[in-house]
Amino acid sequence: MEYAPATPERTERLDAARTSGDLRAHNRVQLLRAIHDSGARRTRSQLTHDLDLARGTASVLIGSLAADALIAESPVEDARPVRGRPTLVPGPHPDGPQVLAADLREDAWELAVCSIGGGYEILGGQAHDGTPEEALRPLAAAARAATSGRVVGIGLAVAGPVRDGVVDISHLGWQDVRVPEFFDVSVPLIVGNDARLAGVAEARRGRLQGVAVGLHLHIDFDPGGTLLLDGRPMAGSSGTAGEFGHMPLASRSLDEPCLCGAWGCWSLRVGANALLRHAGLAAGGGRGRALAERILASDGEAVAENARALGEGVAALVNALDPGVVSLSGMGVELLARARDEIEAAYLDGLMAFRRSAPPPIAPSSLGRAGPLIGAMESAFDAFLTPSGLQAWRELRGFGLV
Amino acid sequence: MEYAPATPERTERLDAARTSGDLRAHNRVQLLRAIHDSGARRTRSQLTHDLDLARGTASVLIGSLAADALIAESPVEDARPVRGRPTLVPGPHPDGPQVLAADLREDAWELAVCSIGGGYEILGGQAHDGTPEEALRPLAAAARAATSGRVVGIGLAVAGPVRDGVVDISHLGWQDVRVPEFFDVSVPLIVGNDARLAGVAEARRGRLQGVAVGLHLHIDFDPGGTLLLDGRPMAGSSGTAGEFGHMPLASRSLDEPCLCGAWGCWSLRVGANALLRHAGLAAGGGRGRALAERILASDGEAVAENARALGEGVAALVNALDPGVVSLSGMGVELLARARDEIEAAYLDGLMAFRRSAPPPIAPSSLGRAGPLIGAMESAFDAFLTPSGLQAWRELRGFGLV
DNA sequence: AAGATTATGCTCTAGTCGTGAGCAAAACAT
DNA sequence: ATGTTTTGCTCACGACTAGAGCATAATCTT
């Protein structure tokens, strides 16, 4: 029997080392990633064991990273009495690479500068009126002002679907807004959906750490989310995967239209807009957050209905996607605190029978409102922490030092 | 600002080469994979270019694979006049590795032996009465008889969810059937859901070739499927991802119970069981396939209803998962041929507005009923085509030749 | 039919990498 | 003050890939 051969492209692997030189580049990245992922908290000796390196190899690698000003070694802080030659902690270099991370919400933005290891400092923020001009111009100006020679990338979280930097926020009337055109910077700009970036943050520094398959749901006006596979978000073919809010997961009527253009969407039942709608108020347009929060605090029937719909939808997603943990951020945290029983009852009821013996836990985010910002940082670093990223940094420094 | 460090485990990459020795092992695998994926049809010279190898390196690698009886080179078949020294085509070695692949359906099974390159030969098959004993004993015996020293793995497709080799087929009353215990063989046994394996086949040799994110749906009694990311099926945390049939994707009533234990499932509206139910006949239990096929051939309202529900559900899945192509196998092929208009109308209507300008195509499988079998073969080879798999083969041969 | 041209395979040298042993360094324990 | 323990540095060694030079085997040209 015969059939068509597979395409040769499929055999290519991006992260595969082929030559000896690739090997060194690969191992440099791996070590720098380990330092970053551990929060610049592990000692050189611990890292050597973590990555199963020979001491000689670690010596060369650490030395080369330090020579490129990618890291600097400093003494352990809480030096308890330990026998043997003291080891050092590799951490961010004083002149080392940084990324900018920004979180652009419906009503304000925030900008931070971040170092290897994940430490960050808020540079500023500003309220805006919701138009692309008023929101993006000042943010872009602030980012440009902060873009020193050390900045190797910018991550930006926005509250809407993103396709190649083109953003739609139906709430605010944003249609095909080309975000990168506002930014006059020469470093890579990573624009991502806030729900997805919150999920990335959760996978790297929050409740989804070490989880092979995690489902993160960010509930704001609408529910959105992402599936995290080994800490990487599933992007989809056009970068817009994760719009779980636009499946009919808890619908009682497929004839009810959603603003997205589809019918009977989950987002008509879960999130701030659903709370408003249940109270007979106008929903959509990105307005009414304060009102929705008051309804949530009232613990009324609207909240219970929201909770049931959340549980039903999560059950459907778990049935299909089989995650190990489900994490919630945004309004989901408070909803879980107020109505866990309703959520869990609907959740268990909606699971396939064979999943009920060990249902994946539903956990609140541990990162608070910082999720999208941290996710933006991690995404920007992801683009830098590659063989070509480190190579570009080395060459740039070479020019600067001549 | 600070927060918890990431787990060190996350930094580990299974397929990463660390030492020079790993490099050679990695490149051997890569080359052998390229030969296999291309259907053993590309010449040595083409492969050298595909993988961007130096001729010297290719020489060594091909030589070492040939020395281990993993491949054998033979002249090109349709030798058209070409200038230059003629090149050879690496293909399966006459004593090279093989895998067994089996497709276990509700009423019969089939067993095949497969070589590097993807060629296979059906060894036999048998009808059965649906009990685990009657279905699995003869299959296991046939597999054992066919397990020569050349066989390095067995892939088995079954029509139900699989967790670590434990199978449930509610149709047939199979509950927690431990399939591996029936097989008295010493080579790895890969048991997989048939819908998922059909998707794997589609991604490697069918309509999803070269598609970065593909959604495959296999429609039999129920709809099931898998998401294919760079040709690899998304397994989920317990191996049971892809049960899209048990989301309420086209439900008009969340109070309608499904055999799976959940409510309002898509599988109540799509597939052979839905056809039977629409005709007022008993559904479930794995019976009525012939009847359902007759209903399908009648082109009546039941078919139109099935088609609409299929379109609605695919739209919801596309909204959330953002695949580049959707492929259908099983009953989906005929449904698509008979009712493409109904399917597409419901599909477009259910998409988010911004997806309607370039909706992912819905394409019928190009592999016919062989999908699960081919997927089982590919999965078994996946387990072998690794550094450790090739190493084990070399050692085994070493003993044999002494 | 014989030489020129062309593409491929083989062989060998050069450069690079990681390993691991041996030694130096820097702490604690006695 | 001396021994013990752990870590960092250095260097010889084996293994790998790249690339150049040569051999090989076909087609093309005259």
PDB file of N, CA and C in Angstrom, chain A residues 228-272:
ATOM      1  N   LEU A 228      -2.630  26.223  27.747  1.00  0.00           N
ATOM      2  CA  LEU A 228      -1.179  26.294  27.903  1.00  0.00           C
ATOM      3  C   LEU A 228      -0.578  24.911  27.846  1.00  0.00           C
ATOM      4  N   LEU A 229       0.276  24.686  26.856  1.00  0.00           N
ATOM      5  CA  LEU A 229       0.900  23.392  26.652  1.00  0.00           C
ATOM      6  C   LEU A 229       2.365  23.518  26.997  1.00  0.00           C
ATOM      7  N   ASP A 230       2.769  22.890  28.102  1.00  0.00           N
ATOM      8  CA  ASP A 230       4.137  23.024  28.584  1.00  0.00           C
ATOM      9  C   ASP A 230       4.527  24.486  28.721  1.00  0.00           C
ATOM     10  N   GLY A 231       3.625  25.283  29.204  1.00  0.00           N
ATOM     11  CA  GLY A 231       3.928  26.688  29.465  1.00  0.00           C
ATOM     12  C   GLY A 231       3.816  27.601  28.264  1.00  0.00           C
ATOM     13  N   ARG A 232       3.547  27.017  27.101  1.00  0.00           N
ATOM     14  CA  ARG A 232       3.406  27.855  25.898  1.00  0.00           C
ATOM     15  C   ARG A 232       1.933  27.962  25.527  1.00  0.00           C
ATOM     16  N   PRO A 233       1.471  29.159  25.202  1.00  0.00           N
ATOM     17  CA  PRO A 233       0.067  29.308  24.858  1.00  0.00           C
ATOM     18  C   PRO A 233      -0.215  28.775  23.466  1.00  0.00           C
ATOM     19  N   MET A 234      -1.354  28.101  23.304  1.00  0.00           N
ATOM     20  CA  MET A 234      -1.735  27.646  21.982  1.00  0.00           C
ATOM     21  C   MET A 234      -2.212  28.847  21.183  1.00  0.00           C
ATOM     22  N   ALA A 235      -1.507  29.173  20.110  1.00  0.00           N
ATOM     23  CA  ALA A 235      -1.791  30.428  19.414  1.00  0.00           C
ATOM     24  C   ALA A 235      -2.879  30.273  18.363  1.00  0.00           C
ATOM     25  N   GLY A 236      -2.988  29.123  17.755  1.00  0.00           N
ATOM     26  CA  GLY A 236      -3.888  28.968  16.619  1.00  0.00           C
ATOM     27  C   GLY A 236      -3.201  29.387  15.342  1.00  0.00           C
ATOM     28  N   SER A 237      -3.895  29.212  14.227  1.00  0.00           N
ATOM     29  CA  SER A 237      -3.244  29.447  12.945  1.00  0.00           C
ATOM     30  C   SER A 237      -3.157  30.930  12.620  1.00  0.00           C
ATOM     31  N   SER A 238      -4.046  31.746  13.141  1.00  0.00           N
ATOM     32  CA  SER A 238      -3.933  33.181  12.885  1.00  0.00           C
ATOM     33  C   SER A 238      -3.695  33.938  14.181  1.00  0.00           C
ATOM     34  N   GLY A 239      -3.351  33.220  15.243  1.00  0.00           N
ATOM     35  CA  GLY A 239      -3.021  33.877  16.499  1.00  0.00           C
ATOM     36  C   GLY A 239      -4.224  34.237  17.341  1.00  0.00           C
ATOM     37  N   THR A 240      -5.399  33.730  16.992  1.00  0.00           N
ATOM     38  CA  THR A 240      -6.595  34.133  17.730  1.00  0.00           C
ATOM     39  C   THR A 240      -7.275  32.969  18.432  1.00  0.00           C
ATOM     40  N   ALA A 241      -6.531  31.936  18.760  1.00  0.00           N
ATOM     41  CA  ALA A 241      -7.118  30.833  19.520  1.00  0.00           C
ATOM     42  C   ALA A 241      -7.417  31.295  20.940  1.00  0.00           C
ATOM     43  N   GLY A 242      -8.385  30.678  21.565  1.00  0.00           N
ATOM     44  CA  GLY A 242      -8.705  30.975  22.953  1.00  0.00           C
ATOM     45  C   GLY A 242      -9.975  31.770  23.152  1.00  0.00           C
ATOM     46  N   GLU A 243     -10.714  32.008  22.089  1.00  0.00           N
ATOM     47  CA  GLU A 243     -11.968  32.755  22.227  1.00  0.00           C
ATOM     48  C   GLU A 243     -13.079  31.813  22.680  1.00  0.00           C
ATOM     49  N   PHE A 244     -12.865  31.212  23.846  1.00  0.00           N
ATOM     50  CA  PHE A 244     -13.844  30.261  24.355  1.00  0.00           C
ATOM     51  C   PHE A 244     -15.181  30.940  24.652  1.00  0.00           C
ATOM     52  N   GLY A 245     -15.141  32.236  24.853  1.00  0.00           N
ATOM     53  CA  GLY A 245     -16.378  32.974  25.112  1.00  0.00           C
ATOM     54  C   GLY A 245     -17.333  32.944  23.943  1.00  0.00           C
ATOM     55  N   HIS A 246     -16.829  32.551  22.785  1.00  0.00           N
ATOM     56  CA  HIS A 246     -17.703  32.563  21.622  1.00  0.00           C
ATOM     57  C   HIS A 246     -17.993  31.161  21.102  1.00  0.00           C
ATOM     58  N   MET A 247     -18.206  30.281  22.067  1.00  0.00           N
ATOM     59  CA  MET A 247     -18.810  28.979  21.830  1.00  0.00           C
ATOM     60  C   MET A 247     -20.109  28.965  22.647  1.00  0.00           C
ATOM     61  N   PRO A 248     -21.093  28.204  22.212  1.00  0.00           N
ATOM     62  CA  PRO A 248     -22.375  28.176  22.941  1.00  0.00           C
ATOM     63  C   PRO A 248     -22.330  27.229  24.135  1.00  0.00           C
ATOM     64  N   LEU A 249     -21.472  27.518  25.097  1.00  0.00           N
ATOM     65  CA  LEU A 249     -21.192  26.523  26.136  1.00  0.00           C
ATOM     66  C   LEU A 249     -22.258  26.425  27.216  1.00  0.00           C
ATOM     67  N   ALA A 250     -23.018  27.486  27.407  1.00  0.00           N
ATOM     68  CA  ALA A 250     -24.034  27.421  28.459  1.00  0.00           C
ATOM     69  C   ALA A 250     -25.319  28.031  27.933  1.00  0.00           C
ATOM     70  N   SER A 251     -25.520  27.822  26.642  1.00  0.00           N
ATOM     71  CA  SER A 251     -26.634  28.503  25.998  1.00  0.00           C
ATOM     72  C   SER A 251     -27.947  27.787  26.241  1.00  0.00           C
ATOM     73  N   ARG A 252     -28.997  28.572  26.447  1.00  0.00           N
ATOM     74  CA  ARG A 252     -30.346  28.012  26.467  1.00  0.00           C
ATOM     75  C   ARG A 252     -31.069  28.364  25.167  1.00  0.00           C
ATOM     76  N   SER A 253     -30.382  29.166  24.336  1.00  0.00           N
ATOM     77  CA  SER A 253     -31.014  29.547  23.071  1.00  0.00           C
ATOM     78  C   SER A 253     -29.956  29.912  22.044  1.00  0.00           C
ATOM     79  N   LEU A 254     -29.877  29.107  20.995  1.00  0.00           N
ATOM     80  CA  LEU A 254     -28.913  29.393  19.945  1.00  0.00           C
ATOM     81  C   LEU A 254     -29.389  30.517  19.035  1.00  0.00           C
ATOM     82  N   ASP A 255     -30.571  31.089  19.331  1.00  0.00           N
ATOM     83  CA  ASP A 255     -31.068  32.166  18.487  1.00  0.00           C
ATOM     84  C   ASP A 255     -30.714  33.536  19.033  1.00  0.00           C
ATOM     85  N   GLU A 256     -30.079  33.541  20.202  1.00  0.00           N
ATOM     86  CA  GLU A 256     -29.738  34.822  20.816  1.00  0.00           C
ATOM     87  C   GLU A 256     -28.439  35.343  20.201  1.00  0.00           C
ATOM     88  N   PRO A 257     -28.454  36.521  19.591  1.00  0.00           N
ATOM     89  CA  PRO A 257     -27.257  37.000  18.902  1.00  0.00           C
ATOM     90  C   PRO A 257     -26.217  37.570  19.877  1.00  0.00           C
ATOM     91  N   CYS A 258     -24.953  37.352  19.545  1.00  0.00           N
ATOM     92  CA  CYS A 258     -23.841  37.909  20.329  1.00  0.00           C
ATOM     93  C   CYS A 258     -23.225  39.042  19.504  1.00  0.00           C
ATOM     94  N   LEU A 259     -22.582  39.969  20.192  1.00  0.00           N
ATOM     95  CA  LEU A 259     -21.949  41.089  19.490  1.00  0.00           C
ATOM     96  C   LEU A 259     -20.875  40.612  18.510  1.00  0.00           C
ATOM     97  N   CYS A 260     -20.332  39.431  18.752  1.00  0.00           N
ATOM     98  CA  CYS A 260     -19.235  38.933  17.922  1.00  0.00           C
ATOM     99  C   CYS A 260     -19.720  38.498  16.548  1.00  0.00           C
ATOM    100  N   GLY A 261     -21.033  38.320  16.391  1.00  0.00           N
ATOM    101  CA  GLY A 261     -21.566  37.860  15.113  1.00  0.00           C
ATOM    102  C   GLY A 261     -22.098  36.443  15.174  1.00  0.00           C
ATOM    103  N   ALA A 262     -21.735  35.700  16.215  1.00  0.00           N
ATOM    104  CA  ALA A 262     -22.226  34.326  16.354  1.00  0.00           C
ATOM    105  C   ALA A 262     -23.485  34.323  17.241  1.00  0.00           C
ATOM    106  N   TRP A 263     -23.903  33.115  17.636  1.00  0.00           N
ATOM    107  CA  TRP A 263     -25.189  32.990  18.327  1.00  0.00           C
ATOM    108  C   TRP A 263     -25.055  32.183  19.614  1.00  0.00           C
ATOM    109  N   GLY A 264     -25.768  32.627  20.645  1.00  0.00           N
ATOM    110  CA  GLY A 264     -25.845  31.848  21.869  1.00  0.00           C
ATOM    111  C   GLY A 264     -24.530  31.699  22.607  1.00  0.00           C
ATOM    112  N   CYS A 265     -23.632  32.681  22.429  1.00  0.00           N
ATOM    113  CA  CYS A 265     -22.278  32.557  22.978  1.00  0.00           C
ATOM    114  C   CYS A 265     -22.270  32.476  24.507  1.00  0.00           C
ATOM    115  N   TRP A 266     -21.228  31.811  24.995  1.00  0.00           N
ATOM    116  CA  TRP A 266     -20.994  31.705  26.438  1.00  0.00           C
ATOM    117  C   TRP A 266     -20.908  33.094  27.064  1.00  0.00           C
ATOM    118  N   SER A 267     -20.372  34.034  26.341  1.00  0.00           N
ATOM    119  CA  SER A 267     -20.158  35.369  26.904  1.00  0.00           C
ATOM    120  C   SER A 267     -21.482  36.091  27.174  1.00  0.00           C
ATOM    121  N   LEU A 268     -22.593  35.554  26.664  1.00  0.00           N
ATOM    122  CA  LEU A 268     -23.892  36.122  27.021  1.00  0.00           C
ATOM    123  C   LEU A 268     -24.314  35.676  28.416  1.00  0.00           C
ATOM    124  N   ARG A 269     -23.599  34.727  28.986  1.00  0.00           N
ATOM    125  CA  ARG A 269     -23.989  34.150  30.269  1.00  0.00           C
ATOM    126  C   ARG A 269     -22.947  34.356  31.358  1.00  0.00           C
ATOM    127  N   VAL A 270     -21.708  34.635  30.953  1.00  0.00           N
ATOM    128  CA  VAL A 270     -20.615  34.730  31.931  1.00  0.00           C
ATOM    129  C   VAL A 270     -19.865  36.037  31.739  1.00  0.00           C
ATOM    130  N   GLY A 271     -19.528  36.697  32.841  1.00  0.00           N
ATOM    131  CA  GLY A 271     -18.745  37.931  32.781  1.00  0.00           C
ATOM    132  C   GLY A 271     -19.565  39.144  33.162  1.00  0.00           C
ATOM    133  N   ALA A 272     -18.888  40.285  33.144  1.00  0.00           N
ATOM    134  CA  ALA A 272     -19.526  41.527  33.595  1.00  0.00           C
ATOM    135  C   ALA A 272     -20.716  41.884  32.722  1.00  0.00           C
TER     136      ALA A 272
END
